[in-house]
C-alpha cells in the first residue's frame, strides 16, 4: 500500500485512466467520427473563425472567445482525427494539472487528492473529454493552488479560463474577497479581459464578444437542472400536461408544464441573489477573522455549487466545475474537506449513471432514472448547504479554524 502514496503511483494511475479513455475514443476517431459535443466543435473548426454564414448551425459564440483556441487547435490532424486531437489536448492539460498538484511542497499531501481526481475522472471522463469544461479544469486547479502565494498569477489564470467557459468567474469573486492583494487581482483580471476584447475587435468578431452572456435568455428549464425536478416527476406521473421534450433550436432537452416558463424566467434573478448572498457571507467571515486561504476555497465551493444549483441549464458536465475546487481543498486540509469530497464522488457516480449510461430512458420519463436524477440533485443541494454553513462558521469561530492537515499517510 505504501507504493500508492508515492508520486510515481499517481502517474501510473494517470496513464491507466487516460489510456483507457484514449482507447475508448479510438473506436470513434478510427472511423473519422466524433463523440458528443466534439462533433459541434469540429463543425465550428471547419467553418473557420468568425464565420459570416452559419448555414443553420449553432453559433460558435455560445462560448466565450478563447474557447475557439482549443476548438481550432484540435483540428491539427485534420477533421478525420479531430477527436484524437481534442483528447490529446485534454490529456496534456490534465498532465500539467497533476504535475502542479504533486510537485514541490505538495509532493506528499497532493497524492491523495490526485487519486481522488483520477477516481472522479473514471466517472466523469465521458463528459470531461468531450466538453470545453475539461479544458478549464486544470487551469482553475493550478490557479487555486497558486492563489495563496501568488494571487495575481491566479487571477490571470482564472481570467483566461473565464474567457474559455464562464463558470470560473465563480472562483474570481472569492479570490477578490479573500486576497489581501485584491486591487492587483482586479487589475490583472481587467488587463486580461482588455487584451481578449481588443484582439477580438481587431479580428472582426467584436459584435460577438458578449454573445455568450445573452444567448441563454430564451432557454427553458433543462431536464437535468436542480429546479426542474418537480416537472420531471410531473412528466413521469403524466400530470398537468407536463412533458420532457427537445428544444431543437439549441440542442437541449427541457421540461414543460404548469409554471415551467415562470421558473425559467426566475432562475436568472435567483442566481444573482444567490451570488450576492454568497459574497456577503464571505465578506462577513473575512471581517470576523477567517483564514484567507480556507475562505477562498470554501467560498469558491459555495459559489460554484450555487452556480449549478440555481442554473436553469444544469447540463451533466457542470459537475466538472466542482472538481478543481474540491481537489484544492483536499490538498489544503484533508480532514475538513472529506465530506464535500464524498458528496462530490456520489454526485459524479449518479451523473455517470445518467450520462452516458441511461440518458435515453431519462428523457423518456423513466421513473427509476428520475429517482437517480433526484438523488443527484439532492446531493448537490446538500453540498451547497454544507458550503454555506462551513463558510459562515469560518467567521464565527476564527480562533478555532483547524490548521492545514496533510493527506492521510
Tab-separated table of C-alpha atoms in Angstrom:
chain	number	residue	atom	x	y	z
A	1	UNK	CA	0.000	0.000	0.000
A	2	UNK	CA	2.956	2.349	0.576
A	3	UNK	CA	3.544	2.457	-3.188
A	4	UNK	CA	0.183	4.168	-3.662
A	5	UNK	CA	1.446	7.073	-1.545
A	6	UNK	CA	4.231	7.900	-3.989
A	7	UNK	CA	4.087	10.394	-6.894
A	8	UNK	CA	5.110	7.601	-9.279
A	9	UNK	CA	1.989	5.613	-8.407
A	10	UNK	CA	-0.199	8.591	-9.260
A	11	UNK	CA	1.438	8.917	-12.670
A	12	UNK	CA	0.863	5.228	-13.372
A	13	UNK	CA	-2.774	5.748	-12.366
A	14	UNK	CA	-2.947	8.785	-14.616
A	15	UNK	CA	-1.572	6.741	-17.521
A	16	UNK	CA	-4.067	3.918	-16.926
A	17	UNK	CA	-7.111	6.206	-16.760
A	18	UNK	CA	-6.149	8.360	-19.732
A	19	UNK	CA	-5.055	5.418	-21.898
A	20	UNK	CA	-8.443	3.845	-21.201
A	21	UNK	CA	-10.279	6.915	-22.478
A	22	UNK	CA	-7.903	7.236	-25.425
A	23	UNK	CA	-8.602	3.589	-26.320
A	24	UNK	CA	-12.335	4.114	-25.898
A	25	UNK	CA	-12.224	7.198	-28.129
A	26	UNK	CA	-10.240	5.152	-30.680
A	27	UNK	CA	-13.466	3.382	-31.658
A	28	UNK	CA	-14.734	6.773	-32.818
A	29	UNK	CA	-11.808	8.540	-34.441
A	30	UNK	CA	-10.609	5.442	-36.311
A	31	UNK	CA	-13.792	5.853	-38.364
A	32	UNK	CA	-13.449	9.615	-38.594
A	33	UNK	CA	-16.248	10.087	-36.067
A	34	UNK	CA	-16.521	12.366	-33.062
A	35	UNK	CA	-18.172	11.921	-29.671
A	36	UNK	CA	-20.850	14.094	-28.115
A	37	UNK	CA	-20.131	17.854	-28.277
A	38	UNK	CA	-16.881	17.368	-30.172
A	39	UNK	CA	-18.977	16.975	-33.327
A	40	UNK	CA	-20.188	20.536	-32.859
A	41	UNK	CA	-16.646	21.702	-32.170
A	42	UNK	CA	-15.410	20.073	-35.382
A	43	UNK	CA	-18.133	21.831	-37.353
A	44	UNK	CA	-17.055	25.173	-35.905
A	45	UNK	CA	-13.394	24.456	-36.702
A	46	UNK	CA	-14.341	23.678	-40.309
A	47	UNK	CA	-16.464	26.826	-40.604
A	48	UNK	CA	-13.461	28.947	-39.651
A	49	UNK	CA	-13.089	31.729	-37.121
A	50	UNK	CA	-15.907	34.298	-37.126
A	51	UNK	CA	-17.946	32.695	-39.942
A	52	UNK	CA	-20.075	35.094	-41.957
A	53	UNK	CA	-22.665	32.398	-42.632
A	54	UNK	CA	-23.517	29.590	-40.201
A	55	UNK	CA	-25.614	27.619	-42.707
A	56	UNK	CA	-28.145	26.816	-39.990
A	57	UNK	CA	-25.501	25.626	-37.495
A	58	UNK	CA	-25.379	26.686	-33.842
A	59	UNK	CA	-23.272	29.834	-33.383
A	60	UNK	CA	-19.723	29.286	-32.029
A	61	UNK	CA	-20.229	32.403	-29.932
A	62	UNK	CA	-22.329	30.479	-27.409
A	63	UNK	CA	-18.916	30.150	-25.737
A	64	UNK	CA	-16.553	32.997	-24.795
A	65	UNK	CA	-13.998	33.861	-27.437
A	66	UNK	CA	-10.982	31.951	-26.041
A	67	UNK	CA	-12.890	28.684	-26.355
A	68	UNK	CA	-12.110	28.942	-30.050
A	69	UNK	CA	-8.404	28.307	-29.310
A	70	UNK	CA	-8.694	24.641	-28.249
A	71	UNK	CA	-11.573	24.108	-30.704
A	72	UNK	CA	-9.318	25.104	-33.613
A	73	UNK	CA	-6.189	23.501	-32.154
A	74	UNK	CA	-7.893	20.094	-32.034
A	75	UNK	CA	-8.087	20.154	-35.836
A	76	UNK	CA	-4.298	19.906	-36.089
A	77	UNK	CA	-4.512	16.360	-37.504
A	78	UNK	CA	-7.401	17.220	-39.787
A	79	UNK	CA	-11.156	16.705	-39.418
A	80	UNK	CA	-10.929	12.900	-39.682
A	81	UNK	CA	-8.829	12.773	-36.493
A	82	UNK	CA	-10.429	15.738	-34.744
A	83	UNK	CA	-11.425	13.671	-31.705
A	84	UNK	CA	-7.844	12.421	-31.339
A	85	UNK	CA	-6.543	15.989	-31.339
A	86	UNK	CA	-9.146	17.031	-28.759
A	87	UNK	CA	-8.393	14.050	-26.492
A	88	UNK	CA	-4.643	14.693	-26.612
A	89	UNK	CA	-5.160	18.363	-25.666
A	90	UNK	CA	-7.249	17.334	-22.643
A	91	UNK	CA	-4.691	14.708	-21.645
A	92	UNK	CA	-1.834	17.210	-21.856
A	93	UNK	CA	-3.704	19.758	-19.731
A	94	UNK	CA	-4.572	17.101	-17.141
A	95	UNK	CA	-0.886	16.116	-17.005
A	96	UNK	CA	0.124	19.730	-16.324
A	97	UNK	CA	-2.508	19.963	-13.571
A	98	UNK	CA	-1.304	16.723	-11.993
A	99	UNK	CA	2.304	17.917	-12.129
A	100	UNK	CA	1.423	21.087	-10.219
A	101	UNK	CA	-0.623	19.064	-7.729
A	102	UNK	CA	2.228	16.690	-6.861
A	103	UNK	CA	5.329	18.890	-7.102
A	104	UNK	CA	7.386	20.770	-4.510
A	105	UNK	CA	5.783	21.159	-1.101
A	106	UNK	CA	2.700	19.311	-2.369
A	107	UNK	CA	4.690	16.218	-3.376
A	108	UNK	CA	3.235	14.344	-0.376
A	109	UNK	CA	-0.046	15.999	0.519
A	110	UNK	CA	-1.149	16.231	-3.108
A	111	UNK	CA	-1.041	12.482	-3.724
A	112	UNK	CA	-4.335	11.504	-2.089
A	113	UNK	CA	-6.190	14.418	-3.774
A	114	UNK	CA	-4.635	13.318	-7.076
A	115	UNK	CA	-6.067	9.820	-6.610
A	116	UNK	CA	-9.423	11.440	-5.863
A	117	UNK	CA	-9.150	13.325	-9.162
A	118	UNK	CA	-8.423	10.104	-11.049
A	119	UNK	CA	-11.397	8.393	-9.409
A	120	UNK	CA	-13.589	11.345	-10.333
A	121	UNK	CA	-12.322	11.131	-13.926
A	122	UNK	CA	-13.323	7.464	-14.157
A	123	UNK	CA	-16.966	8.552	-13.785
A	124	UNK	CA	-16.845	11.967	-15.426
A	125	UNK	CA	-14.334	11.354	-18.209
A	126	UNK	CA	-17.075	10.653	-20.745
A	127	UNK	CA	-18.121	14.264	-20.222
A	128	UNK	CA	-14.814	15.995	-19.478
A	129	UNK	CA	-13.153	14.520	-22.580
A	130	UNK	CA	-15.996	15.761	-24.781
A	131	UNK	CA	-16.705	19.238	-23.439
A	132	UNK	CA	-14.957	22.602	-23.127
A	133	UNK	CA	-15.339	22.205	-19.334
A	134	UNK	CA	-12.487	19.700	-19.465
A	135	UNK	CA	-10.183	22.385	-20.829
A	136	UNK	CA	-10.746	24.633	-17.821
A	137	UNK	CA	-10.335	22.037	-15.053
A	138	UNK	CA	-6.539	22.075	-14.807
A	139	UNK	CA	-6.334	25.847	-15.333
A	140	UNK	CA	-8.646	26.501	-12.376
A	141	UNK	CA	-6.905	23.889	-10.228
A	142	UNK	CA	-3.482	25.459	-10.821
A	143	UNK	CA	-4.957	28.900	-10.093
A	144	UNK	CA	-6.309	27.693	-6.749
A	145	UNK	CA	-3.001	26.056	-5.849
A	146	UNK	CA	-1.227	29.355	-6.610
A	147	UNK	CA	-3.842	31.642	-5.060
A	148	UNK	CA	-2.452	31.907	-1.526
A	149	UNK	CA	1.121	32.813	-2.507
A	150	UNK	CA	0.646	34.297	-5.981
A	151	UNK	CA	-2.860	35.731	-6.227
A	152	UNK	CA	-2.044	37.788	-9.322
A	153	UNK	CA	-0.969	34.661	-11.214
A	154	UNK	CA	-4.172	33.000	-10.035
A	155	UNK	CA	-6.186	35.984	-11.276
A	156	UNK	CA	-4.594	35.776	-14.723
A	157	UNK	CA	-5.286	32.047	-14.985
A	158	UNK	CA	-8.873	32.414	-13.796
A	159	UNK	CA	-9.493	35.285	-16.205
A	160	UNK	CA	-8.181	33.209	-19.116
A	161	UNK	CA	-10.346	30.267	-18.007
A	162	UNK	CA	-13.418	32.518	-17.772
A	163	UNK	CA	-12.908	33.607	-21.374
A	164	UNK	CA	-12.978	29.911	-22.317
A	165	UNK	CA	-16.047	28.966	-20.289
A	166	UNK	CA	-17.883	31.341	-17.975
A	167	UNK	CA	-18.024	29.249	-14.808
A	168	UNK	CA	-14.520	30.137	-13.417
A	169	UNK	CA	-15.941	33.598	-12.742
A	170	UNK	CA	-17.494	31.909	-9.700
A	171	UNK	CA	-13.959	31.499	-8.330
A	172	UNK	CA	-12.850	35.032	-9.235
A	173	UNK	CA	-15.262	36.588	-6.722
A	174	UNK	CA	-13.928	34.604	-3.712
A	175	UNK	CA	-10.368	35.419	-4.802
A	176	UNK	CA	-11.187	39.125	-4.853
A	177	UNK	CA	-12.782	38.924	-1.417
A	178	UNK	CA	-10.221	36.695	0.303
A	179	UNK	CA	-6.985	38.064	-1.159
A	180	UNK	CA	-5.062	40.749	0.686
A	181	UNK	CA	-3.920	41.974	-2.754
A	182	UNK	CA	-7.377	42.351	-4.230
A	183	UNK	CA	-6.552	45.550	-6.145
A	184	UNK	CA	-3.764	43.773	-8.018
A	185	UNK	CA	-6.063	40.795	-8.583
A	186	UNK	CA	-8.705	43.101	-10.027
A	187	UNK	CA	-6.204	44.870	-12.291
A	188	UNK	CA	-4.873	41.540	-13.564
A	189	UNK	CA	-8.380	40.406	-14.473
A	190	UNK	CA	-9.173	43.689	-16.189
A	191	UNK	CA	-5.930	43.589	-18.208
A	192	UNK	CA	-6.560	40.032	-19.416
A	193	UNK	CA	-10.137	40.907	-20.370
A	194	UNK	CA	-8.995	44.060	-22.169
A	195	UNK	CA	-6.426	42.116	-24.184
A	196	UNK	CA	-9.015	39.486	-25.133
A	197	UNK	CA	-11.583	42.135	-26.061
A	198	UNK	CA	-9.082	44.128	-28.091
A	199	UNK	CA	-7.891	41.086	-30.016
A	200	UNK	CA	-11.493	40.071	-30.711
A	201	UNK	CA	-12.392	43.508	-32.053
A	202	UNK	CA	-9.284	43.585	-34.258
A	203	UNK	CA	-10.187	40.165	-35.659
A	204	UNK	CA	-13.573	41.477	-36.791
A	205	UNK	CA	-15.587	39.479	-34.262
A	206	UNK	CA	-16.206	42.388	-31.892
A	207	UNK	CA	-20.021	42.321	-32.270
A	208	UNK	CA	-19.993	38.740	-30.934
A	209	UNK	CA	-17.754	39.398	-27.928
A	210	UNK	CA	-20.558	39.166	-25.351
A	211	UNK	CA	-22.925	36.833	-27.209
A	212	UNK	CA	-22.215	34.093	-24.658
A	213	UNK	CA	-23.719	36.267	-21.919
A	214	UNK	CA	-27.047	36.906	-23.655
A	215	UNK	CA	-27.797	33.875	-25.794
A	216	UNK	CA	-29.237	31.784	-22.949
A	217	UNK	CA	-32.137	34.123	-22.267
A	218	UNK	CA	-34.785	32.220	-24.249
A	219	UNK	CA	-33.931	28.793	-22.862
A	220	UNK	CA	-36.432	26.899	-20.774
A	221	UNK	CA	-35.732	24.664	-17.794
A	222	UNK	CA	-33.288	21.981	-18.891
A	223	UNK	CA	-34.118	18.435	-17.857
A	224	UNK	CA	-31.168	17.934	-15.508
A	225	UNK	CA	-31.368	21.303	-13.722
A	226	UNK	CA	-31.934	21.103	-9.979
A	227	UNK	CA	-35.104	23.195	-10.094
A	228	UNK	CA	-36.507	21.050	-12.931
A	229	UNK	CA	-37.014	18.097	-10.579
A	230	UNK	CA	-40.742	18.784	-9.876
A	231	UNK	CA	-41.550	18.851	-13.604
A	232	UNK	CA	-39.543	15.672	-14.167
A	233	UNK	CA	-41.832	13.888	-11.735
A	234	UNK	CA	-44.932	15.548	-13.173
A	235	UNK	CA	-43.844	14.141	-16.535
A	236	UNK	CA	-43.257	10.695	-15.051
A	237	UNK	CA	-46.738	10.751	-13.491
A	238	UNK	CA	-48.360	12.336	-16.599
A	239	UNK	CA	-49.819	15.203	-14.590
A	240	UNK	CA	-50.826	18.677	-15.768
A	241	UNK	CA	-49.791	18.051	-19.342
A	242	UNK	CA	-46.149	18.086	-18.289
A	243	UNK	CA	-43.584	16.552	-20.617
A	244	UNK	CA	-39.889	16.225	-21.405
A	245	UNK	CA	-39.057	17.300	-24.952
A	246	UNK	CA	-36.222	18.592	-27.123
A	247	UNK	CA	-35.581	22.250	-27.782
A	248	UNK	CA	-34.224	21.638	-31.284
A	249	UNK	CA	-33.060	25.227	-31.808
A	250	UNK	CA	-30.372	24.930	-29.130
A	251	UNK	CA	-29.947	21.126	-28.984
A	252	UNK	CA	-31.291	20.874	-25.441
A	253	UNK	CA	-33.801	18.657	-23.634
A	254	UNK	CA	-36.171	20.662	-21.446
A	255	UNK	CA	-39.175	20.197	-19.178
A	256	UNK	CA	-42.586	21.651	-19.998
A	257	UNK	CA	-45.614	22.021	-17.796
A	258	UNK	CA	-47.550	24.353	-15.472
A	259	UNK	CA	-45.238	27.022	-14.094
A	260	UNK	CA	-42.142	25.890	-16.006
A	261	UNK	CA	-41.854	29.095	-18.107
A	262	UNK	CA	-42.137	31.204	-14.939
A	263	UNK	CA	-39.441	29.131	-13.232
A	264	UNK	CA	-37.147	29.631	-16.226
A	265	UNK	CA	-37.772	33.376	-16.049
A	266	UNK	CA	-36.957	33.497	-12.331
A	267	UNK	CA	-33.757	31.458	-12.434
A	268	UNK	CA	-31.519	34.315	-13.574
A	269	UNK	CA	-32.520	36.700	-10.754
A	270	UNK	CA	-32.345	33.808	-8.264
A	271	UNK	CA	-28.810	33.056	-9.396
A	272	UNK	CA	-27.822	36.702	-8.968
A	273	UNK	CA	-29.380	36.797	-5.486
A	274	UNK	CA	-27.541	33.595	-4.527
A	275	UNK	CA	-24.224	35.028	-5.769
A	276	UNK	CA	-24.708	38.264	-3.822
A	277	UNK	CA	-25.695	36.335	-0.689
A	278	UNK	CA	-22.610	34.140	-1.039
A	279	UNK	CA	-20.379	37.199	-1.380
A	280	UNK	CA	-21.902	38.748	1.737
A	281	UNK	CA	-21.300	35.555	3.722
A	282	UNK	CA	-17.647	35.596	2.644
A	283	UNK	CA	-17.197	39.285	3.456
A	284	UNK	CA	-18.725	38.742	6.898
A	285	UNK	CA	-16.424	35.778	7.527
A	286	UNK	CA	-13.353	37.764	6.480
A	287	UNK	CA	-14.246	40.639	8.803
A	288	UNK	CA	-14.525	38.174	11.674
A	289	UNK	CA	-11.021	36.861	11.122
A	290	UNK	CA	-11.446	33.920	8.752
A	291	UNK	CA	-8.223	32.373	7.456
A	292	UNK	CA	-7.868	33.699	3.915
A	293	UNK	CA	-6.918	30.530	2.020
A	294	UNK	CA	-9.657	28.460	3.624
A	295	UNK	CA	-12.115	31.278	2.937
A	296	UNK	CA	-11.074	31.330	-0.717
A	297	UNK	CA	-11.552	27.577	-1.084
A	298	UNK	CA	-14.816	27.217	0.812
A	299	UNK	CA	-16.146	30.419	-0.738
A	300	UNK	CA	-15.263	29.019	-4.177
A	301	UNK	CA	-17.149	25.819	-3.403
A	302	UNK	CA	-20.121	27.871	-2.240
A	303	UNK	CA	-20.156	29.998	-5.388
A	304	UNK	CA	-19.565	27.181	-7.873
A	305	UNK	CA	-22.226	24.981	-6.278
A	306	UNK	CA	-24.659	27.911	-6.300
A	307	UNK	CA	-23.906	28.463	-9.989
A	308	UNK	CA	-25.016	24.863	-10.582
A	309	UNK	CA	-27.995	24.646	-8.214
A	310	UNK	CA	-29.533	27.943	-9.358
A	311	UNK	CA	-28.883	27.349	-13.054
A	312	UNK	CA	-31.748	26.631	-15.443
A	313	UNK	CA	-29.391	24.779	-17.784
A	314	UNK	CA	-27.919	22.186	-15.431
A	315	UNK	CA	-26.081	20.102	-18.036
A	316	UNK	CA	-24.318	16.980	-16.657
A	317	UNK	CA	-20.890	18.402	-17.487
A	318	UNK	CA	-21.434	21.203	-14.965
A	319	UNK	CA	-20.393	18.731	-12.258
A	320	UNK	CA	-16.851	19.006	-13.652
A	321	UNK	CA	-16.758	22.566	-12.296
A	322	UNK	CA	-16.648	21.246	-8.730
A	323	UNK	CA	-13.598	19.023	-9.177
A	324	UNK	CA	-10.739	21.567	-9.072
A	325	UNK	CA	-12.213	23.318	-6.010
A	326	UNK	CA	-12.596	20.096	-4.020
A	327	UNK	CA	-9.170	18.804	-5.123
A	328	UNK	CA	-7.522	22.058	-3.991
A	329	UNK	CA	-9.496	21.873	-0.739
A	330	UNK	CA	-8.326	18.316	-0.048
A	331	UNK	CA	-4.745	19.443	-0.653
A	332	UNK	CA	-5.129	22.297	1.828
A	333	UNK	CA	-6.938	20.392	4.587
A	334	UNK	CA	-7.844	16.754	4.007
A	335	UNK	CA	-9.923	16.289	7.171
A	336	UNK	CA	-12.053	19.380	6.650
A	337	UNK	CA	-12.773	18.524	3.011
A	338	UNK	CA	-13.619	14.818	3.355
A	339	UNK	CA	-17.354	15.473	3.476
A	340	UNK	CA	-17.623	17.579	0.294
A	341	UNK	CA	-15.272	15.113	-1.440
A	342	UNK	CA	-17.572	12.223	-0.521
A	343	UNK	CA	-20.617	14.168	-1.673
A	344	UNK	CA	-18.909	15.037	-4.956
A	345	UNK	CA	-17.996	11.424	-5.652
A	346	UNK	CA	-21.644	10.477	-5.091
A	347	UNK	CA	-22.686	13.287	-7.440
A	348	UNK	CA	-20.169	12.073	-10.037
A	349	UNK	CA	-21.387	8.476	-9.822
A	350	UNK	CA	-25.074	9.354	-10.166
A	351	UNK	CA	-24.235	11.697	-13.038
A	352	UNK	CA	-22.365	8.814	-14.713
A	353	UNK	CA	-25.476	6.659	-14.401
A	354	UNK	CA	-27.489	9.447	-16.012
A	355	UNK	CA	-24.939	10.129	-18.754
A	356	UNK	CA	-23.674	8.236	-20.639
A	357	UNK	CA	-25.372	5.105	-19.288
A	358	UNK	CA	-29.113	5.753	-19.195
A	359	UNK	CA	-29.819	9.196	-20.598
A	360	UNK	CA	-32.321	7.905	-23.169
A	361	UNK	CA	-34.612	6.325	-20.525
A	362	UNK	CA	-34.409	9.574	-18.551
A	363	UNK	CA	-35.617	11.724	-21.437
A	364	UNK	CA	-38.477	9.231	-21.840
A	365	UNK	CA	-39.509	9.866	-18.217
A	366	UNK	CA	-38.367	6.542	-16.787
A	367	UNK	CA	-39.224	6.598	-13.050
A	368	UNK	CA	-36.014	4.827	-11.953
A	369	UNK	CA	-33.865	7.335	-13.804
A	370	UNK	CA	-35.992	10.177	-12.460
A	371	UNK	CA	-35.161	8.858	-8.984
A	372	UNK	CA	-31.431	8.758	-9.811
A	373	UNK	CA	-31.589	12.349	-11.075
A	374	UNK	CA	-33.455	13.376	-7.917
A	375	UNK	CA	-30.773	11.781	-5.722
A	376	UNK	CA	-28.080	13.604	-7.687
A	377	UNK	CA	-29.876	16.922	-7.256
A	378	UNK	CA	-30.431	16.345	-3.532
A	379	UNK	CA	-26.692	15.691	-3.168
A	380	UNK	CA	-25.978	18.961	-4.963
A	381	UNK	CA	-28.251	20.896	-2.625
A	382	UNK	CA	-26.640	19.145	0.357
A	383	UNK	CA	-23.219	20.215	-0.897
A	384	UNK	CA	-24.444	23.796	-1.215
A	385	UNK	CA	-25.829	23.744	2.338
A	386	UNK	CA	-22.519	22.335	3.638
A	387	UNK	CA	-20.502	25.026	1.885
A	388	UNK	CA	-22.759	27.821	3.152
A	389	UNK	CA	-22.620	26.555	6.720
A	390	UNK	CA	-18.875	25.965	6.796
A	391	UNK	CA	-18.081	29.302	5.144
A	392	UNK	CA	-20.236	31.083	7.718
A	393	UNK	CA	-18.513	29.131	10.514
A	394	UNK	CA	-15.151	30.482	9.394
A	395	UNK	CA	-16.332	33.891	10.519
A	396	UNK	CA	-17.993	32.784	13.751
A	397	UNK	CA	-15.025	30.832	15.064
A	398	UNK	CA	-11.846	32.455	13.748
A	399	UNK	CA	-9.704	31.145	16.598
A	400	UNK	CA	-10.767	27.517	16.178
A	401	UNK	CA	-10.154	27.132	12.452
A	402	UNK	CA	-8.107	23.932	12.028
A	403	UNK	CA	-4.592	24.168	10.684
A	404	UNK	CA	-4.000	22.671	7.273
A	405	UNK	CA	-3.620	18.922	7.603
A	406	UNK	CA	-1.740	16.595	5.289
A	407	UNK	CA	-3.441	13.871	3.324
A	408	UNK	CA	-3.551	10.515	5.124
A	409	UNK	CA	-0.370	8.504	5.121
